[in-house]
Amino acid sequence: MTRRSTSREAAGATRLPTMIQHQANDQAARTDATASIVPFAVRAIVLLIFLVLPLKIVRYGYLPVLDDPVADAAKAVSGRPWTDILVLKPYFALDPHIGWHAFLRAIYLATHWSTRALVVFSVIALFVALSWSAVPWFKRPEAWLATFVLVIGVVTGFIERVMIGRPLLVSAAVLVTVLCLWQTYGSLPPNRRMYAALTGLIALAVLLHGSWYLWALPVAAFYLAGQRSWGRALGISWIAGALLGAALTGHPIGYLVESVRMGLEAFGHHAFTRTLVSEFQPTRDSLPGFLLIGGLLVFRKLGGHATRPLRSNPAFWLACLGLVLGYQAMRFWSDWGLIALMVVMAFELEAF
């Protein structure tokens, strides 16, 4: 009896560490499975929220205040020349958004939606394009969502701007992508693939939105931040992308020339800024911009996390440029500066 008890105790003592090891391995496997599922689930939830938000707003009967999306939809439904949709000066013979109107026309021919349905589609699709453009670049995409919510709460009119249904949001989405590319690969000199990516992105923005000359602002911001190799890459890609985007319209020279002329004409015949269309008037309230930048500086000081200095961050310089130039025309801030500042804030929050 003594020998059997002893042998049983010895066998039990041998099996115990093995059982503990198996339990530890099972626990580690469950932990690894959870660790792989959670980031995927969080990313999916963030994407879903950005999709549900415009759907919920549109469900209440929302339509943009400005008539630009209606004119775009009318062009798509009718198929008539742009000069038959709007009353334009004689020297404006080209459609300033040829690519976007061709895209909407294709959607209409495939679906036969009404004009209102095309406007709603534009609102939702362009909001999603902007909000989703940053998500792939974040390890913690909830930082981008939190930044979005914060800016909606602080900046009056921001949600109306991103729900406007105009192709300017394509340029905003491309800008976010370019700044995120630098944030991810900025420590490396841009290679041929990066040149090709930047050129393709800017060509897409020029084709769908136009206003190719405004891409001089991000180029200037990269040089002000001391990012010369990236500034040179973006500058070359800007010229190449503008030429490529214009060539795809079928009017490689006229498209670029009329885009500049239209911008000059919008400001050139007004003795007083108050006679300009509202979005071309100077910023009425710059306090939210200063609050966001000031809050960012305080957050960096108190957070104690190591990130790039803001003076070497082109997105921060573009935010400052947009805020200053906003005193000339508010769109410099709303369409360029604020979007760039959101990228800075989101990556700071992620680092924290």
Short mmCIF file of C-alpha atoms in Angstrom, two decimals:
data_model
loop_
_atom_site.label_atom_id
_atom_site.label_comp_id
_atom_site.label_asym_id
_atom_site.label_seq_id
_atom_site.Cartn_x
_atom_site.Cartn_y
_atom_site.Cartn_z
CA MET A 1 0.00 0.00 0.00
CA THR A 2 2.82 2.37 0.82
CA ARG A 3 4.61 1.70 -2.44
CA ARG A 4 1.39 2.25 -4.47
CA SER A 5 0.64 5.52 -2.68
CA THR A 6 4.14 6.72 -3.23
CA SER A 7 4.00 5.88 -6.95
CA ARG A 8 0.62 7.62 -7.30
CA GLU A 9 1.91 10.70 -5.56
CA ALA A 10 4.96 10.71 -7.82
CA ALA A 11 2.79 10.37 -10.95
CA GLY A 12 0.50 13.15 -9.75
CA ALA A 13 3.46 15.36 -9.03
CA THR A 14 4.70 14.69 -12.55
CA ARG A 15 1.36 15.46 -14.19
CA LEU A 16 0.74 18.67 -12.24
CA PRO A 17 3.40 20.83 -13.96
CA THR A 18 2.24 19.46 -17.32
CA MET A 19 -1.38 20.44 -16.59
CA ILE A 20 -0.28 23.88 -15.47
CA GLN A 21 1.74 24.28 -18.65
CA HIS A 22 -1.23 23.23 -20.79
CA GLN A 23 -3.49 25.69 -18.97
CA ALA A 24 -0.94 28.45 -19.49
CA ASN A 25 -0.69 27.60 -23.19
CA ASP A 26 -4.49 27.64 -23.53
CA GLN A 27 -4.66 30.99 -21.76
CA ALA A 28 -1.92 32.40 -24.01
CA ALA A 29 -3.75 31.12 -27.11
CA ARG A 30 -6.99 32.77 -25.98
CA THR A 31 -5.12 36.00 -25.26
CA ASP A 32 -3.48 35.95 -28.71
CA ALA A 33 -6.85 35.30 -30.36
CA THR A 34 -8.41 38.20 -28.46
CA ALA A 35 -5.47 40.46 -29.30
CA SER A 36 -5.91 39.73 -33.00
CA ILE A 37 -9.70 40.14 -33.00
CA VAL A 38 -10.00 43.35 -30.98
CA PRO A 39 -8.09 45.67 -33.37
CA PHE A 40 -10.08 44.30 -36.31
CA ALA A 41 -13.35 44.77 -34.43
CA VAL A 42 -12.46 48.33 -33.38
CA ARG A 43 -11.55 49.27 -36.96
CA ALA A 44 -14.81 47.77 -38.24
CA ILE A 45 -16.82 49.68 -35.62
CA VAL A 46 -15.12 52.98 -36.53
CA LEU A 47 -15.82 52.46 -40.23
CA LEU A 48 -19.42 51.54 -39.44
CA ILE A 49 -19.93 54.66 -37.32
CA PHE A 50 -18.62 56.86 -40.13
CA LEU A 51 -21.09 55.18 -42.48
CA VAL A 52 -24.09 55.31 -40.14
CA LEU A 53 -23.59 59.00 -39.23
CA PRO A 54 -24.44 60.48 -42.68
CA LEU A 55 -27.18 57.89 -43.19
CA LYS A 56 -28.79 58.98 -39.93
CA ILE A 57 -28.55 62.68 -40.81
CA VAL A 58 -29.98 62.15 -44.29
CA ARG A 59 -32.81 60.11 -42.80
CA TYR A 60 -34.05 63.29 -41.10
CA GLY A 61 -34.52 64.86 -44.54
CA TYR A 62 -31.24 66.76 -44.64
CA LEU A 63 -30.11 68.32 -47.93
CA PRO A 64 -27.17 70.72 -48.45
CA VAL A 65 -28.02 74.41 -48.22
CA LEU A 66 -25.96 75.33 -51.30
CA ASP A 67 -27.30 74.43 -54.73
CA ASP A 68 -24.03 73.04 -56.14
CA PRO A 69 -24.92 69.37 -55.50
CA VAL A 70 -28.31 69.94 -57.14
CA ALA A 71 -26.63 71.37 -60.24
CA ASP A 72 -24.23 68.41 -60.29
CA ALA A 73 -27.14 65.97 -60.08
CA ALA A 74 -29.05 67.88 -62.79
CA LYS A 75 -26.02 67.59 -65.06
CA ALA A 76 -25.87 63.85 -64.45
CA VAL A 77 -29.58 63.28 -65.06
CA SER A 78 -29.95 65.50 -68.12
CA GLY A 79 -26.62 64.73 -69.77
CA ARG A 80 -26.61 68.26 -71.16
CA PRO A 81 -23.53 70.54 -71.34
CA TRP A 82 -22.56 72.43 -68.20
CA THR A 83 -23.33 75.74 -69.92
CA ASP A 84 -26.97 74.60 -70.17
CA ILE A 85 -27.13 73.93 -66.44
CA LEU A 86 -25.72 77.25 -65.17
CA VAL A 87 -25.52 80.74 -66.60
CA LEU A 88 -21.81 81.37 -67.13
CA LYS A 89 -19.65 84.02 -68.69
CA PRO A 90 -18.81 83.32 -72.35
CA TYR A 91 -15.18 82.39 -71.73
CA PHE A 92 -16.15 79.60 -69.30
CA ALA A 93 -16.83 76.89 -71.83
CA LEU A 94 -15.49 73.88 -69.93
CA ASP A 95 -17.07 71.90 -67.13
CA PRO A 96 -14.96 72.61 -63.99
CA HIS A 97 -15.80 69.18 -62.52
CA ILE A 98 -15.74 66.97 -65.59
CA GLY A 99 -14.60 63.88 -63.72
CA TRP A 100 -17.16 64.17 -60.92
CA HIS A 101 -20.01 64.78 -63.35
CA ALA A 102 -18.94 61.80 -65.47
CA PHE A 103 -18.95 59.65 -62.33
CA LEU A 104 -22.44 60.82 -61.33
CA ARG A 105 -23.64 60.28 -64.89
CA ALA A 106 -22.43 56.68 -64.74
CA ILE A 107 -24.24 56.20 -61.43
CA TYR A 108 -27.43 57.61 -62.93
CA LEU A 109 -27.27 55.41 -66.04
CA ALA A 110 -26.76 52.35 -63.84
CA THR A 111 -29.50 53.15 -61.30
CA HIS A 112 -31.85 55.76 -62.88
CA TRP A 113 -32.08 57.50 -59.53
CA SER A 114 -33.87 60.81 -59.21
CA THR A 115 -32.05 64.11 -58.82
CA ARG A 116 -32.72 64.07 -55.09
CA ALA A 117 -31.37 60.53 -54.76
CA LEU A 118 -28.17 61.54 -56.56
CA VAL A 119 -27.76 64.50 -54.19
CA VAL A 120 -28.20 62.19 -51.19
CA PHE A 121 -25.72 59.74 -52.71
CA SER A 122 -23.19 62.56 -53.18
CA VAL A 123 -23.57 63.67 -49.58
CA ILE A 124 -23.08 60.16 -48.17
CA ALA A 125 -20.36 58.99 -50.55
CA LEU A 126 -18.18 62.08 -50.16
CA PHE A 127 -18.54 62.13 -46.36
CA VAL A 128 -17.52 58.48 -46.22
CA ALA A 129 -14.60 59.10 -48.60
CA LEU A 130 -13.22 61.80 -46.30
CA SER A 131 -13.85 60.04 -42.99
CA TRP A 132 -12.57 56.66 -44.17
CA SER A 133 -9.45 58.09 -45.84
CA ALA A 134 -7.51 58.23 -42.56
CA VAL A 135 -8.67 54.99 -40.93
CA PRO A 136 -6.19 52.61 -42.66
CA TRP A 137 -3.21 54.63 -41.42
CA PHE A 138 -3.96 54.41 -37.70
CA LYS A 139 -3.13 51.52 -35.40
CA ARG A 140 -5.78 53.00 -33.09
CA PRO A 141 -8.43 54.31 -35.51
CA GLU A 142 -10.60 55.40 -32.59
CA ALA A 143 -8.18 58.34 -32.29
CA TRP A 144 -9.40 59.62 -35.67
CA LEU A 145 -13.02 59.11 -34.66
CA ALA A 146 -12.46 60.97 -31.37
CA THR A 147 -10.82 63.85 -33.26
CA PHE A 148 -13.75 63.99 -35.66
CA VAL A 149 -16.24 64.18 -32.79
CA LEU A 150 -14.17 66.84 -30.99
CA VAL A 151 -13.99 69.08 -34.06
CA ILE A 152 -17.72 68.67 -34.70
CA GLY A 153 -18.33 69.95 -31.17
CA VAL A 154 -15.86 72.85 -31.30
CA VAL A 155 -16.02 74.20 -34.85
CA THR A 156 -19.39 75.64 -35.83
CA GLY A 157 -20.40 74.60 -39.32
CA PHE A 158 -17.89 71.76 -39.65
CA ILE A 159 -20.50 69.03 -39.95
CA GLU A 160 -22.35 71.05 -42.62
CA ARG A 161 -19.08 71.43 -44.52
CA VAL A 162 -18.32 67.72 -44.58
CA MET A 163 -21.95 66.97 -45.47
CA ILE A 164 -22.00 69.44 -48.36
CA GLY A 165 -21.97 66.82 -51.13
CA ARG A 166 -19.42 68.66 -53.28
CA PRO A 167 -16.26 67.17 -54.83
CA LEU A 168 -14.07 69.47 -52.77
CA LEU A 169 -14.25 66.63 -50.22
CA VAL A 170 -12.29 64.49 -52.69
CA SER A 171 -9.40 66.95 -52.42
CA ALA A 172 -9.80 66.88 -48.62
CA ALA A 173 -9.65 63.07 -48.60
CA VAL A 174 -6.55 63.12 -50.82
CA LEU A 175 -4.96 65.69 -48.52
CA VAL A 176 -5.60 63.47 -45.48
CA THR A 177 -4.06 60.51 -47.32
CA VAL A 178 -0.96 62.50 -48.32
CA LEU A 179 -0.40 63.74 -44.76
CA CYS A 180 -0.93 60.23 -43.36
CA LEU A 181 1.57 58.85 -45.88
CA TRP A 182 4.17 61.28 -44.57
CA GLN A 183 3.26 60.46 -40.97
CA THR A 184 3.81 56.77 -41.71
CA TYR A 185 6.80 56.90 -44.06
CA GLY A 186 8.20 60.36 -43.36
CA SER A 187 11.42 59.01 -41.85
CA LEU A 188 12.32 57.52 -45.24
CA PRO A 189 13.13 59.42 -48.44
CA PRO A 190 10.29 59.09 -50.97
CA ASN A 191 10.96 56.40 -53.57
CA ARG A 192 9.48 55.84 -57.03
CA ARG A 193 6.40 54.14 -55.63
CA MET A 194 5.76 57.13 -53.40
CA TYR A 195 6.15 59.51 -56.34
CA ALA A 196 3.67 57.41 -58.31
CA ALA A 197 1.22 57.28 -55.39
CA LEU A 198 1.37 61.04 -54.81
CA THR A 199 0.97 61.74 -58.53
CA GLY A 200 -2.03 59.43 -58.80
CA LEU A 201 -3.72 60.91 -55.74
CA ILE A 202 -3.33 64.50 -56.94
CA ALA A 203 -4.44 63.52 -60.46
CA LEU A 204 -7.62 62.07 -58.93
CA ALA A 205 -8.27 65.26 -56.96
CA VAL A 206 -7.66 67.45 -60.04
CA LEU A 207 -9.89 65.30 -62.24
CA LEU A 208 -12.82 65.20 -59.83
CA HIS A 209 -12.51 68.59 -58.14
CA GLY A 210 -10.19 70.88 -60.08
CA SER A 211 -8.59 73.84 -58.24
CA TRP A 212 -5.19 72.31 -58.99
CA TYR A 213 -3.31 75.48 -58.01
CA LEU A 214 -4.33 75.17 -54.33
CA TRP A 215 -1.98 72.20 -53.93
CA ALA A 216 0.78 74.79 -53.69
CA LEU A 217 -0.27 75.16 -50.04
CA PRO A 218 0.73 71.63 -48.92
CA VAL A 219 3.96 71.90 -50.91
CA ALA A 220 4.79 75.15 -49.10
CA ALA A 221 3.92 73.52 -45.75
CA PHE A 222 6.39 70.67 -46.37
CA TYR A 223 9.19 73.14 -47.09
CA LEU A 224 8.31 75.28 -44.06
CA ALA A 225 8.56 72.12 -41.94
CA GLY A 226 12.03 71.43 -43.32
CA GLN A 227 10.87 68.26 -45.12
CA ARG A 228 12.70 69.13 -48.32
CA SER A 229 12.85 65.70 -49.92
CA TRP A 230 9.13 65.21 -49.35
CA GLY A 231 8.40 68.78 -50.39
CA ARG A 232 10.28 68.20 -53.64
CA ALA A 233 8.45 64.90 -54.18
CA LEU A 234 5.07 66.50 -53.54
CA GLY A 235 5.92 69.46 -55.77
CA ILE A 236 6.92 67.25 -58.69
CA SER A 237 3.91 65.00 -58.11
CA TRP A 238 1.68 68.08 -57.94
CA ILE A 239 2.75 69.26 -61.40
CA ALA A 240 2.65 65.75 -62.88
CA GLY A 241 -0.70 64.98 -61.23
CA ALA A 242 -2.24 68.25 -62.41
CA LEU A 243 -1.14 67.56 -65.99
CA LEU A 244 -2.36 63.96 -65.81
CA GLY A 245 -5.71 64.89 -64.28
CA ALA A 246 -6.24 67.62 -66.88
CA ALA A 247 -5.26 65.27 -69.70
CA LEU A 248 -7.89 62.77 -68.56
CA THR A 249 -10.57 65.44 -69.06
CA GLY A 250 -9.68 65.71 -72.73
CA HIS A 251 -8.79 69.40 -72.34
CA PRO A 252 -5.26 69.36 -70.89
CA ILE A 253 -4.57 73.08 -71.25
CA GLY A 254 -8.01 74.66 -71.17
CA TYR A 255 -9.01 72.79 -68.00
CA LEU A 256 -6.02 74.15 -66.08
CA VAL A 257 -6.36 77.67 -67.45
CA GLU A 258 -10.09 77.97 -66.79
CA SER A 259 -9.62 76.66 -63.24
CA VAL A 260 -7.23 79.53 -62.46
CA ARG A 261 -9.40 82.08 -64.28
CA MET A 262 -12.47 80.98 -62.36
CA GLY A 263 -10.63 81.45 -59.06
CA LEU A 264 -9.48 84.93 -60.06
CA GLU A 265 -12.90 85.94 -61.34
CA ALA A 266 -14.53 84.86 -58.08
CA PHE A 267 -12.54 87.53 -56.21
CA GLY A 268 -11.71 90.07 -58.88
CA HIS A 269 -14.93 92.09 -59.20
CA HIS A 270 -15.81 92.83 -55.60
CA ALA A 271 -14.92 96.15 -54.01
CA PHE A 272 -16.00 94.87 -50.58
CA THR A 273 -15.54 91.43 -49.07
CA ARG A 274 -19.12 91.41 -47.84
CA THR A 275 -20.33 91.17 -51.45
CA LEU A 276 -18.44 87.91 -51.95
CA VAL A 277 -20.19 84.57 -51.65
CA SER A 278 -20.12 83.56 -47.99
CA GLU A 279 -17.46 80.85 -48.30
CA PHE A 280 -15.07 83.32 -49.96
CA GLN A 281 -15.43 85.88 -47.21
CA PRO A 282 -12.85 86.13 -44.41
CA THR A 283 -13.22 83.85 -41.41
CA ARG A 284 -15.81 85.33 -39.07
CA ASP A 285 -14.75 83.37 -36.00
CA SER A 286 -11.17 82.18 -35.70
CA LEU A 287 -11.48 81.40 -31.99
CA PRO A 288 -12.19 77.65 -32.50
CA GLY A 289 -9.01 77.34 -34.55
CA PHE A 290 -6.90 78.99 -31.85
CA LEU A 291 -8.60 76.87 -29.19
CA LEU A 292 -7.80 73.66 -31.05
CA ILE A 293 -4.17 74.62 -31.65
CA GLY A 294 -3.78 75.85 -28.06
CA GLY A 295 -5.40 72.68 -26.74
CA LEU A 296 -3.01 70.62 -28.88
CA LEU A 297 0.01 72.41 -27.41
CA VAL A 298 -1.25 71.94 -23.85
CA PHE A 299 -2.03 68.27 -24.54
CA ARG A 300 1.50 67.68 -25.84
CA LYS A 301 2.98 69.41 -22.80
CA LEU A 302 0.95 67.52 -20.22
CA GLY A 303 0.85 64.18 -22.03
CA GLY A 304 4.57 63.55 -21.84
CA HIS A 305 4.56 61.29 -24.91
CA ALA A 306 7.39 61.43 -27.46
CA THR A 307 6.31 62.53 -30.94
CA ARG A 308 7.82 64.58 -33.75
CA PRO A 309 8.30 68.28 -32.96
CA LEU A 310 5.46 70.30 -34.42
CA ARG A 311 7.90 72.60 -36.18
CA SER A 312 8.91 69.67 -38.41
CA ASN A 313 5.34 68.53 -39.06
CA PRO A 314 4.00 69.79 -42.42
CA ALA A 315 0.41 69.13 -41.34
CA PHE A 316 0.84 71.57 -38.46
CA TRP A 317 2.36 74.19 -40.76
CA LEU A 318 -0.53 73.75 -43.19
CA ALA A 319 -2.97 74.24 -40.31
CA CYS A 320 -1.23 77.49 -39.38
CA LEU A 321 -1.17 78.65 -43.01
CA GLY A 322 -4.87 77.87 -43.35
CA LEU A 323 -5.70 79.76 -40.17
CA VAL A 324 -3.78 82.87 -41.28
CA LEU A 325 -5.02 82.78 -44.88
CA GLY A 326 -8.52 82.29 -43.53
CA TYR A 327 -8.56 86.01 -42.83
CA GLN A 328 -8.47 86.41 -46.62
CA ALA A 329 -10.97 83.65 -47.43
CA MET A 330 -12.47 81.21 -44.96
CA ARG A 331 -12.05 78.22 -47.28
CA PHE A 332 -8.30 78.27 -46.71
CA TRP A 333 -9.09 77.32 -43.13
CA SER A 334 -12.17 75.11 -43.54
CA ASP A 335 -10.91 73.11 -46.55
CA TRP A 336 -7.17 72.93 -45.86
CA GLY A 337 -6.05 74.18 -42.47
CA LEU A 338 -8.67 72.47 -40.33
CA ILE A 339 -8.36 69.15 -42.17
CA ALA A 340 -4.58 69.21 -41.68
CA LEU A 341 -4.96 70.08 -38.00
CA MET A 342 -7.29 67.10 -37.52
CA VAL A 343 -4.57 64.79 -38.83
CA VAL A 344 -2.07 66.24 -36.34
CA MET A 345 -4.52 65.93 -33.46
CA ALA A 346 -5.46 62.34 -34.30
CA PHE A 347 -1.85 61.12 -34.43
CA GLU A 348 -1.07 62.95 -31.18
CA LEU A 349 -4.04 61.27 -29.54
CA GLU A 350 -2.98 57.88 -30.86
CA ALA A 351 0.54 58.35 -29.49
CA PHE A 352 -0.92 59.27 -26.10
#
